[in-house]
CSV table of C-alpha atoms in Angstrom, one decimal:
chain,number,residue,atom,x,y,z
A,1,MET,CA,64.9,1.8,67.9
A,2,ILE,CA,63.7,-0.3,65.0
A,3,PHE,CA,61.3,-3.2,65.7
A,4,THR,CA,60.9,-6.2,63.5
A,5,THR,CA,57.4,-6.5,62.0
A,6,ILE,CA,55.4,-9.7,62.1
A,7,PRO,CA,55.5,-10.1,58.3
A,8,SER,CA,59.3,-9.8,58.4
A,9,LEU,CA,59.5,-12.2,61.3
A,10,TYR,CA,57.3,-14.6,59.3
A,11,SER,CA,59.8,-14.6,56.5
A,12,ILE,CA,62.5,-15.6,59.0
A,13,PHE,CA,60.2,-18.3,60.4
A,14,LYS,CA,59.6,-19.7,56.9
A,15,GLN,CA,63.4,-20.1,56.6
A,16,SER,CA,63.7,-21.8,60.0
A,17,ASP,CA,63.1,-25.4,61.1
A,18,GLY,CA,60.3,-24.5,63.5
A,19,VAL,CA,60.3,-22.5,66.7
A,20,CYS,CA,61.7,-23.2,70.2
A,21,ILE,CA,61.4,-21.5,73.6
A,22,ASP,CA,63.8,-23.7,75.6
A,23,THR,CA,67.6,-24.1,75.0
A,24,ARG,CA,67.4,-27.6,76.4
A,25,SER,CA,65.5,-28.7,73.3
A,26,ILE,CA,67.1,-26.6,70.6
A,27,ARG,CA,67.7,-28.2,67.3
A,28,THR,CA,69.7,-26.8,64.4
A,29,GLY,CA,67.9,-24.1,62.4
A,30,VAL,CA,65.1,-23.2,64.8
A,31,LEU,CA,63.7,-19.7,65.5
A,32,PHE,CA,64.2,-19.1,69.2
A,33,PHE,CA,61.9,-16.9,71.3
A,34,ALA,CA,63.6,-15.4,74.4
A,35,LEU,CA,60.6,-15.5,76.7
A,36,LYS,CA,60.6,-14.2,80.2
A,37,GLY,CA,58.8,-15.3,83.4
A,38,PRO,CA,58.8,-14.6,87.1
A,39,GLN,CA,61.8,-17.0,87.7
A,40,PHE,CA,63.7,-16.9,84.3
A,41,ASN,CA,64.8,-14.7,81.4
A,42,ALA,CA,65.8,-16.5,78.3
A,43,HIS,CA,67.7,-13.5,77.1
A,44,ASP,CA,70.4,-14.8,79.4
A,45,PHE,CA,70.8,-17.9,77.1
A,46,ILE,CA,70.9,-16.2,73.8
A,47,GLU,CA,74.6,-17.1,73.2
A,48,GLU,CA,73.9,-20.7,74.1
A,49,ALA,CA,70.9,-20.8,71.8
A,50,LEU,CA,73.1,-19.6,68.9
A,51,GLU,CA,75.9,-22.0,69.7
A,52,LYS,CA,73.4,-24.9,69.7
A,53,GLY,CA,72.3,-24.0,66.2
A,54,ALA,CA,69.4,-21.6,66.5
A,55,ASN,CA,68.8,-19.8,63.2
A,56,ALA,CA,67.6,-16.6,64.8
A,57,ILE,CA,66.6,-15.1,68.2
A,58,VAL,CA,63.5,-13.0,68.9
A,59,ILE,CA,64.3,-10.5,71.7
A,60,ASP,CA,62.6,-7.5,73.4
A,61,GLU,CA,65.6,-6.1,75.4
A,62,PRO,CA,67.5,-3.6,73.2
A,63,SER,CA,70.8,-4.3,75.1
A,64,PHE,CA,71.0,-7.6,73.3
A,65,ALA,CA,70.3,-6.3,69.8
A,66,HIS,CA,74.0,-6.1,68.9
A,67,ILE,CA,74.3,-9.9,69.0
A,68,LYS,CA,74.1,-11.5,65.5
A,69,ASN,CA,70.8,-12.9,64.2
A,70,THR,CA,68.7,-11.2,66.9
A,71,TYR,CA,65.4,-9.6,66.0
A,72,LEU,CA,64.0,-7.0,68.3
A,73,VAL,CA,60.2,-6.8,69.0
A,74,PRO,CA,58.2,-4.8,71.6
A,75,ASN,CA,57.2,-8.0,73.5
A,76,VAL,CA,58.5,-11.5,72.8
A,77,LEU,CA,55.4,-13.3,74.1
A,78,GLU,CA,53.1,-11.1,72.1
A,79,ALA,CA,55.3,-11.6,69.0
A,80,LEU,CA,55.0,-15.4,69.4
A,81,GLN,CA,51.2,-15.1,69.6
A,82,ASP,CA,50.9,-12.7,66.7
A,83,LEU,CA,53.2,-14.8,64.5
A,84,ALA,CA,51.1,-17.9,65.3
A,85,THR,CA,47.9,-16.0,64.2
A,86,TYR,CA,49.6,-14.7,61.1
A,87,HIS,CA,50.7,-18.2,60.2
A,88,ARG,CA,47.2,-19.5,60.9
A,89,ASP,CA,45.8,-16.9,58.5
A,90,GLN,CA,48.2,-17.9,55.7
A,91,LEU,CA,47.3,-21.6,56.0
A,92,GLN,CA,43.5,-21.1,56.0
A,93,LEU,CA,42.9,-24.6,57.2
A,94,PRO,CA,39.9,-25.7,59.4
A,95,ILE,CA,40.8,-25.7,63.1
A,96,ILE,CA,38.8,-27.5,65.7
A,97,ALA,CA,39.2,-26.1,69.2
A,98,LEU,CA,38.2,-27.8,72.4
A,99,THR,CA,38.1,-26.9,76.0
A,100,GLY,CA,36.2,-28.0,79.2
A,101,SER,CA,36.8,-28.9,82.8
A,102,ASN,CA,37.5,-32.6,82.3
A,103,GLY,CA,38.5,-34.9,79.5
A,104,LYS,CA,40.1,-32.3,77.1
A,105,THR,CA,43.3,-34.2,76.4
A,106,THR,CA,41.6,-37.6,75.9
A,107,THR,CA,39.0,-36.1,73.7
A,108,LYS,CA,41.6,-34.3,71.7
A,109,GLU,CA,43.6,-37.6,71.2
A,110,LEU,CA,40.4,-39.4,70.1
A,111,ILE,CA,39.4,-36.7,67.6
A,112,ASN,CA,42.9,-36.7,66.1
A,113,ALA,CA,43.0,-40.5,65.9
A,114,VAL,CA,39.7,-40.4,64.0
A,115,LEU,CA,40.6,-37.6,61.6
A,116,GLN,CA,44.0,-39.1,60.8
A,117,THR,CA,42.3,-42.0,59.1
A,118,LYS,CA,41.5,-39.6,56.2
A,119,TYR,CA,43.4,-36.4,56.6
A,120,VAL,CA,46.8,-35.0,57.4
A,121,THR,CA,46.2,-33.6,60.9
A,122,LYS,CA,48.2,-31.8,63.6
A,123,ALA,CA,47.1,-31.6,67.2
A,124,THR,CA,48.2,-30.1,70.4
A,125,ILE,CA,51.1,-32.2,71.8
A,126,GLY,CA,50.5,-33.3,75.4
A,127,ASN,CA,48.8,-30.5,77.3
A,128,LEU,CA,50.5,-27.5,75.7
A,129,ASN,CA,47.1,-25.7,75.9
A,130,ASN,CA,47.8,-22.2,77.3
A,131,HIS,CA,48.8,-18.8,76.0
A,132,ILE,CA,52.3,-20.2,75.1
A,133,GLY,CA,51.3,-23.8,74.1
A,134,VAL,CA,48.5,-22.8,71.7
A,135,PRO,CA,50.9,-20.5,69.6
A,136,LEU,CA,53.5,-23.3,69.5
A,137,THR,CA,50.8,-25.7,68.3
A,138,LEU,CA,49.7,-23.4,65.5
A,139,LEU,CA,53.3,-22.8,64.4
A,140,SER,CA,53.8,-26.6,64.1
A,141,PHE,CA,51.1,-26.7,61.3
A,142,THR,CA,52.5,-26.8,57.8
A,143,ALA,CA,51.2,-26.4,54.3
A,144,GLU,CA,50.5,-30.1,54.3
A,145,THR,CA,48.3,-29.9,57.4
A,146,GLN,CA,44.6,-30.4,56.4
A,147,ILE,CA,43.0,-30.1,59.8
A,148,GLY,CA,44.3,-28.7,63.1
A,149,VAL,CA,43.1,-29.8,66.5
A,150,VAL,CA,43.8,-27.3,69.2
A,151,GLU,CA,43.3,-27.9,72.9
A,152,MET,CA,42.6,-24.9,75.1
A,153,GLY,CA,43.0,-24.8,78.9
A,154,ALA,CA,42.1,-22.0,81.2
A,155,ASN,CA,42.1,-21.2,84.9
A,156,HIS,CA,40.6,-17.7,84.8
A,157,GLN,CA,38.2,-15.5,82.9
A,158,ARG,CA,39.1,-14.2,79.4
A,159,GLU,CA,41.7,-16.8,78.8
A,160,ILE,CA,39.7,-18.9,76.4
A,161,GLU,CA,38.7,-15.7,74.6
A,162,GLN,CA,42.4,-14.8,74.2
A,163,LEU,CA,43.2,-18.3,72.9
A,164,CYS,CA,40.4,-18.2,70.4
A,165,ARG,CA,41.6,-14.8,69.1
A,166,ILE,CA,45.0,-16.4,68.6
A,167,ALA,CA,43.8,-19.6,66.9
A,168,LYS,CA,40.7,-18.4,65.1
A,169,PRO,CA,38.9,-21.8,65.3
A,170,ASN,CA,36.2,-22.7,62.8
A,171,PHE,CA,34.8,-25.5,65.0
A,172,GLY,CA,34.6,-25.9,68.8
A,173,TYR,CA,33.7,-28.4,71.4
A,174,ILE,CA,33.4,-28.0,75.2
A,175,THR,CA,33.6,-31.3,77.0
A,176,ASN,CA,31.8,-30.2,80.1
A,177,PHE,CA,31.5,-27.5,82.8
A,178,GLY,CA,32.8,-28.8,86.1
A,179,LYS,CA,34.3,-27.8,89.5
A,180,ALA,CA,37.8,-27.2,88.3
A,181,HIS,CA,40.1,-24.3,88.9
A,182,LEU,CA,37.5,-22.8,91.2
A,183,ASP,CA,40.0,-20.5,92.8
A,184,GLY,CA,41.0,-18.8,89.5
A,185,PHE,CA,37.5,-18.7,88.0
A,186,GLY,CA,35.7,-17.6,91.2
A,187,GLY,CA,33.3,-20.5,91.5
A,188,VAL,CA,31.3,-22.7,89.2
A,189,GLU,CA,29.4,-19.9,87.5
A,190,GLY,CA,32.8,-18.4,86.7
A,191,VAL,CA,33.9,-21.7,85.1
A,192,ILE,CA,30.7,-21.8,82.9
A,193,LYS,CA,31.2,-18.2,81.9
A,194,GLY,CA,35.0,-18.7,81.2
A,195,LYS,CA,34.6,-21.9,79.1
A,196,SER,CA,31.7,-20.5,77.2
A,197,GLU,CA,33.9,-17.8,75.8
A,198,MET,CA,34.6,-20.4,73.0
A,199,TYR,CA,30.9,-20.4,72.2
A,200,THR,CA,30.9,-16.6,72.1
A,201,PHE,CA,33.8,-16.5,69.7
A,202,LEU,CA,32.2,-19.0,67.3
A,203,ARG,CA,28.9,-17.3,67.5
A,204,GLU,CA,30.4,-14.0,66.5
A,205,HIS,CA,32.6,-15.5,63.8
A,206,VAL,CA,30.0,-17.8,62.3
A,207,GLY,CA,31.7,-21.0,63.4
A,208,LYS,CA,30.1,-24.3,64.3
A,209,VAL,CA,30.0,-26.1,67.6
A,210,PHE,CA,29.7,-29.8,68.5
A,211,VAL,CA,27.3,-30.2,71.4
A,212,ASN,CA,26.4,-33.1,73.7
A,213,ALA,CA,22.7,-32.9,73.4
A,214,ASP,CA,22.2,-34.8,76.7
A,215,ASP,CA,23.8,-32.0,78.6
A,216,SER,CA,21.1,-29.3,79.1
A,217,LEU,CA,23.7,-26.8,80.3
A,218,GLN,CA,25.7,-27.2,77.1
A,219,LEU,CA,22.6,-26.7,75.0
A,220,LYS,CA,21.8,-23.5,76.9
A,221,GLN,CA,25.3,-22.0,76.7
A,222,ALA,CA,25.5,-22.9,73.0
A,223,GLU,CA,22.3,-21.1,72.1
A,224,GLY,CA,22.7,-18.9,69.0
A,225,THR,CA,25.5,-20.9,67.5
A,226,GLU,CA,25.3,-23.2,64.5
A,227,GLN,CA,25.2,-26.6,66.3
A,228,ILE,CA,26.1,-30.2,65.4
A,229,LYS,CA,24.5,-32.2,68.1
A,230,PHE,CA,25.1,-35.8,69.3
A,231,GLY,CA,23.5,-37.7,72.1
A,232,TYR,CA,22.3,-40.9,73.7
A,233,GLN,CA,19.3,-39.9,75.7
A,234,ASN,CA,18.2,-36.9,73.7
A,235,SER,CA,17.0,-37.9,70.3
A,236,ASP,CA,17.0,-34.4,68.9
A,237,CYS,CA,20.5,-34.6,67.5
A,238,ASP,CA,22.4,-35.1,64.3
A,239,PHE,CA,24.2,-38.3,65.5
A,240,GLN,CA,22.2,-40.6,67.7
A,241,ILE,CA,23.9,-43.2,69.9
A,242,GLN,CA,21.6,-46.3,70.5
A,243,ARG,CA,23.4,-47.9,73.4
A,244,VAL,CA,26.2,-47.2,76.0
A,245,SER,CA,27.6,-50.0,78.2
A,246,LEU,CA,30.7,-50.9,80.3
A,247,THR,CA,32.4,-54.3,80.0
A,248,PRO,CA,34.4,-52.7,81.9
A,249,PHE,CA,35.4,-50.8,78.8
A,250,VAL,CA,33.1,-48.3,77.2
A,251,GLN,CA,31.0,-49.7,74.3
A,252,ILE,CA,28.7,-47.6,72.1
A,253,ASP,CA,26.3,-48.6,69.4
A,254,TYR,CA,25.8,-46.3,66.4
A,255,ASN,CA,23.7,-47.3,63.4
A,256,GLY,CA,24.2,-51.0,63.9
A,257,ASN,CA,27.9,-50.6,64.6
A,258,THR,CA,29.3,-51.7,68.0
A,259,ILE,CA,32.4,-49.7,68.9
A,260,SER,CA,34.3,-51.4,71.7
A,261,THR,CA,37.0,-49.0,73.1
A,262,GLN,CA,39.9,-49.5,75.5
A,263,LEU,CA,38.6,-46.6,77.7
A,264,ILE,CA,37.1,-47.2,81.1
A,265,GLY,CA,34.5,-45.0,82.8
A,266,SER,CA,31.0,-44.0,81.8
A,267,TYR,CA,32.3,-40.4,81.8
A,268,ASN,CA,34.3,-41.3,78.7
A,269,TRP,CA,31.3,-42.0,76.5
A,270,PRO,CA,30.7,-38.3,75.6
A,271,ASN,CA,34.4,-38.0,74.7
A,272,ILE,CA,34.2,-41.0,72.4
A,273,THR,CA,30.9,-39.9,70.8
A,274,ALA,CA,32.3,-36.4,70.2
A,275,ALA,CA,35.1,-37.9,68.2
A,276,LEU,CA,32.6,-40.1,66.3
A,277,ALA,CA,30.4,-37.1,65.5
A,278,ILE,CA,33.4,-35.0,64.3
A,279,GLY,CA,34.6,-37.8,62.1
A,280,LEU,CA,31.1,-38.3,60.6
A,281,HIS,CA,30.8,-34.5,60.0
A,282,PHE,CA,34.1,-34.6,58.1
A,283,SER,CA,32.8,-37.5,55.9
A,284,ILE,CA,34.9,-40.3,57.4
A,285,PRO,CA,33.3,-43.7,56.9
A,286,VAL,CA,32.0,-45.2,60.2
A,287,GLU,CA,34.2,-48.3,59.7
A,288,GLN,CA,37.3,-46.2,59.8
A,289,ILE,CA,36.1,-44.2,62.8
A,290,LYS,CA,35.3,-47.5,64.6
A,291,MET,CA,38.8,-48.8,63.9
A,292,ALA,CA,40.5,-45.6,65.2
A,293,LEU,CA,38.4,-45.5,68.4
A,294,GLU,CA,39.0,-49.2,69.1
A,295,GLN,CA,42.7,-49.0,68.6
A,296,TYR,CA,43.2,-45.9,70.8
A,297,VAL,CA,45.0,-46.9,74.0
A,298,PRO,CA,45.0,-44.3,76.8
A,299,SER,CA,48.4,-43.3,78.4
A,300,ASN,CA,49.9,-40.7,80.7
A,301,ASN,CA,47.9,-41.7,83.8
A,302,ARG,CA,44.6,-41.1,82.1
A,303,SER,CA,42.0,-43.8,82.3
A,304,GLN,CA,44.6,-46.5,82.1
A,305,VAL,CA,43.8,-50.2,83.0
A,306,ILE,CA,46.9,-51.9,84.5
A,307,LYS,CA,47.0,-55.5,85.5
A,308,LYS,CA,49.3,-56.1,88.4
A,309,GLY,CA,49.2,-59.8,89.4
A,310,ARG,CA,45.9,-60.6,91.0
A,311,HIS,CA,44.9,-56.9,91.1
A,312,THR,CA,43.4,-54.6,88.3
A,313,LEU,CA,44.4,-50.9,88.7
A,314,LEU,CA,42.3,-48.1,87.1
A,315,LEU,CA,44.9,-45.4,87.0
A,316,ASP,CA,43.3,-41.9,86.4
A,317,ALA,CA,45.9,-39.9,88.3
A,318,TYR,CA,46.6,-37.1,85.8
A,319,ASN,CA,44.4,-34.7,87.5
A,320,ALA,CA,41.3,-34.4,89.8
A,321,ASN,CA,38.6,-32.0,90.8
A,322,PRO,CA,35.1,-32.5,92.4
A,323,SER,CA,33.4,-33.1,89.1
A,324,SER,CA,35.9,-35.6,87.8
A,325,MET,CA,36.1,-37.3,91.2
A,326,LYS,CA,32.3,-37.8,91.2
A,327,ALA,CA,32.3,-39.1,87.6
A,328,ALA,CA,35.2,-41.5,88.4
A,329,LEU,CA,33.5,-42.8,91.6
A,330,ASP,CA,30.1,-43.1,89.8
A,331,SER,CA,31.7,-45.2,87.1
A,332,PHE,CA,33.7,-47.2,89.6
A,333,GLU,CA,30.5,-48.2,91.5
A,334,GLN,CA,29.1,-49.6,88.2
A,335,GLN,CA,32.1,-51.9,87.8
A,336,THR,CA,31.7,-55.5,88.9
A,337,ALA,CA,34.3,-56.8,91.4
A,338,GLU,CA,34.2,-58.7,94.7
A,339,HIS,CA,36.7,-56.4,96.4
A,340,LYS,CA,37.1,-52.7,95.6
A,341,VAL,CA,39.8,-50.3,96.8
A,342,VAL,CA,39.9,-46.5,96.2
A,343,ILE,CA,43.1,-44.5,96.5
A,344,LEU,CA,42.4,-40.8,96.3
A,345,GLY,CA,44.7,-37.8,96.5
A,346,ASP,CA,43.9,-34.2,97.4
A,347,MET,CA,42.0,-32.0,94.9
A,348,LEU,CA,44.0,-28.8,94.4
A,349,GLU,CA,43.2,-25.3,93.2
A,350,LEU,CA,39.7,-25.2,94.8
A,351,GLY,CA,40.3,-22.1,96.8
A,352,THR,CA,37.6,-21.4,99.5
A,353,GLU,CA,35.7,-24.5,98.3
A,354,ALA,CA,38.5,-26.9,99.2
A,355,ALA,CA,37.4,-27.8,102.7
A,356,ALA,CA,33.7,-28.4,101.9
A,357,GLU,CA,34.5,-30.4,98.8
A,358,HIS,CA,36.9,-32.8,100.6
A,359,ALA,CA,34.5,-33.2,103.5
A,360,HIS,CA,31.7,-34.0,101.1
A,361,LEU,CA,33.8,-36.6,99.3
A,362,ILE,CA,34.7,-38.3,102.6
A,363,GLN,CA,31.0,-38.6,103.4
A,364,ARG,CA,30.4,-40.3,100.1
A,365,LEU,CA,33.3,-42.7,100.7
A,366,ILE,CA,31.7,-43.6,104.1
A,367,ARG,CA,28.6,-44.7,102.3
A,368,SER,CA,30.4,-46.8,99.6
A,369,ASN,CA,31.3,-50.4,99.8
A,370,ALA,CA,35.0,-49.9,98.9
A,371,THR,CA,37.9,-49.7,101.2
A,372,SER,CA,39.3,-46.2,100.8
A,373,TYR,CA,42.7,-44.5,101.3
A,374,CYS,CA,42.7,-40.7,101.3
A,375,ILE,CA,46.0,-39.0,100.8
A,376,GLY,CA,47.1,-35.4,101.3
A,377,PRO,CA,46.8,-32.6,103.9
A,378,LEU,CA,43.3,-31.5,102.7
A,379,PHE,CA,41.8,-34.9,103.2
A,380,TYR,CA,43.8,-35.4,106.4
A,381,ALA,CA,42.4,-32.2,107.9
A,382,HIS,CA,38.9,-33.8,107.7
A,383,LYS,CA,39.8,-37.3,108.8
A,384,VAL,CA,37.2,-39.3,110.6
A,385,VAL,CA,37.4,-42.4,112.7
A,386,THR,CA,36.2,-45.3,110.6
A,387,ASP,CA,37.5,-48.7,109.6
A,388,GLN,CA,36.5,-48.1,106.0
A,389,ILE,CA,38.6,-45.1,105.3
A,390,HIS,CA,42.3,-44.6,106.1
A,391,PHE,CA,44.0,-41.2,106.0
A,392,PHE,CA,47.6,-40.3,105.3
A,393,GLU,CA,49.0,-36.8,105.2
A,394,THR,CA,51.5,-37.6,102.4
A,395,ARG,CA,51.9,-40.0,99.6
A,396,GLU,CA,55.1,-41.2,101.1
A,397,ALA,CA,53.4,-42.0,104.4
A,398,PHE,CA,50.8,-44.1,102.5
A,399,MET,CA,53.4,-46.0,100.5
A,400,SER,CA,55.5,-46.8,103.6
A,401,SER,CA,52.6,-48.0,105.6
A,402,VAL,CA,50.3,-50.0,103.4
A,403,GLN,CA,51.0,-53.6,102.6
A,404,VAL,CA,49.2,-54.4,99.3
A,405,SER,CA,50.6,-57.9,99.4
A,406,ASN,CA,48.0,-58.7,102.1
A,407,TRP,CA,45.0,-57.5,99.9
A,408,LEU,CA,42.6,-59.9,98.4
A,409,PRO,CA,42.3,-59.7,94.5
A,410,SER,CA,40.9,-56.2,94.1
A,411,LEU,CA,39.8,-53.6,91.6
A,412,VAL,CA,41.7,-50.5,92.5
A,413,LEU,CA,40.9,-46.9,91.5
A,414,ILE,CA,43.8,-44.4,91.8
A,415,LYS,CA,42.9,-40.7,91.3
A,416,GLY,CA,44.2,-37.4,92.5
A,417,SER,CA,45.4,-34.0,91.4
A,418,ARG,CA,48.6,-33.7,89.4
A,419,GLY,CA,50.5,-32.3,92.3
A,420,MET,CA,49.8,-35.5,94.3
A,421,ALA,CA,51.6,-37.7,91.7
A,422,LEU,CA,49.7,-40.8,92.7
A,423,GLU,CA,51.0,-42.8,89.8
A,424,HIS,CA,53.9,-43.5,92.0
A,425,CYS,CA,51.6,-45.7,94.1
A,426,VAL,CA,51.5,-48.2,91.2
A,427,THR,CA,55.0,-49.4,92.2
A,428,LEU,CA,53.6,-50.9,95.4
A,429,PHE,CA,52.0,-53.6,93.2
A,430,ASP,CA,55.0,-54.4,91.1
A,431,GLN,CA,55.9,-57.6,93.1
A,432,ILE,CA,52.3,-58.9,93.4
A,433,LEU,CA,51.7,-62.3,91.8
């Protein structure tokens, strides 16, 4: 049995029009990787991939090797990852990696928007940030790419370590350490250890890290690395922010420049400032950075401001965990409005901490001055009798019961885990004048 080597596979990749792992999105000339998972085996779709125009197919089941243009490897997933690393080595471009419990994708988009004002950049598309998404991102880089921005997600130990070995970043940024994926990481300490694997890689490979100097935990975990620090409260940093305010959008002052963004939430200022610091490090004029940050408009249910008649919706329903919920509610309380409404969905993937975290959040809502709606079985299991909070076991029950047409003009926060899909609640406001 003869296996195709990575250098040989790279020659095929160079003659192809990119890579693909899904026959539904095949275009002519791609190199198709026949991945396998618990519920699927892409080897079953090899003929379809070729019919749709795939240039070649990477397989690891010898029984398919007789089919034209198939290339046998020991493991398709590992071949995809090894090919991505090989490609990264050929390009030798600077790569900025980022991870963290909250704010990864927004920060990645902001960094890319800033860098694009001067450089040809490529960044992770959407949230393709895992052991498959990171290789696909790397293989999208071309000889014209001058800087790569790679988002890395994780829900268990050693995952960031693996992604760093694949991408070999020169720079890194960790947005924060929060209460996310507690079930997989084994608690908050596990989150800190897992995310800090990026610091370990950059420490060992003489890379540089961007650090929020106002976060003492970040500073501690980044010890021993070459640091580029930014901050607002801590003056011991390379890039010092003079002022942060909400209008309700985040504004920051840097060296006499007021940057007025279209992002809500005080939790977004470190994301904005990280992009500023990275832009300044790469010698982008502050005027161009300001323009990029001010023109960025959030999408995909992340920190979106939506006007619906007399109501203003703050839609942040892409995901949620105890840390991001706290940050969102802290920021919401700073906003000025006569009437406030909070619509929250269950926080998922918390393991044994789920009950305590939902009960704690309910107690906070009791103390707030907002009318609250808590949706999902985790919240419902801890419902209390109060006029201030209303509980619904499902999103459908909430949407069929609540009449938003009766509400006074309100500022409305909508936030929940991805599995709750609370963005559907926005349709309740479509007919409001």
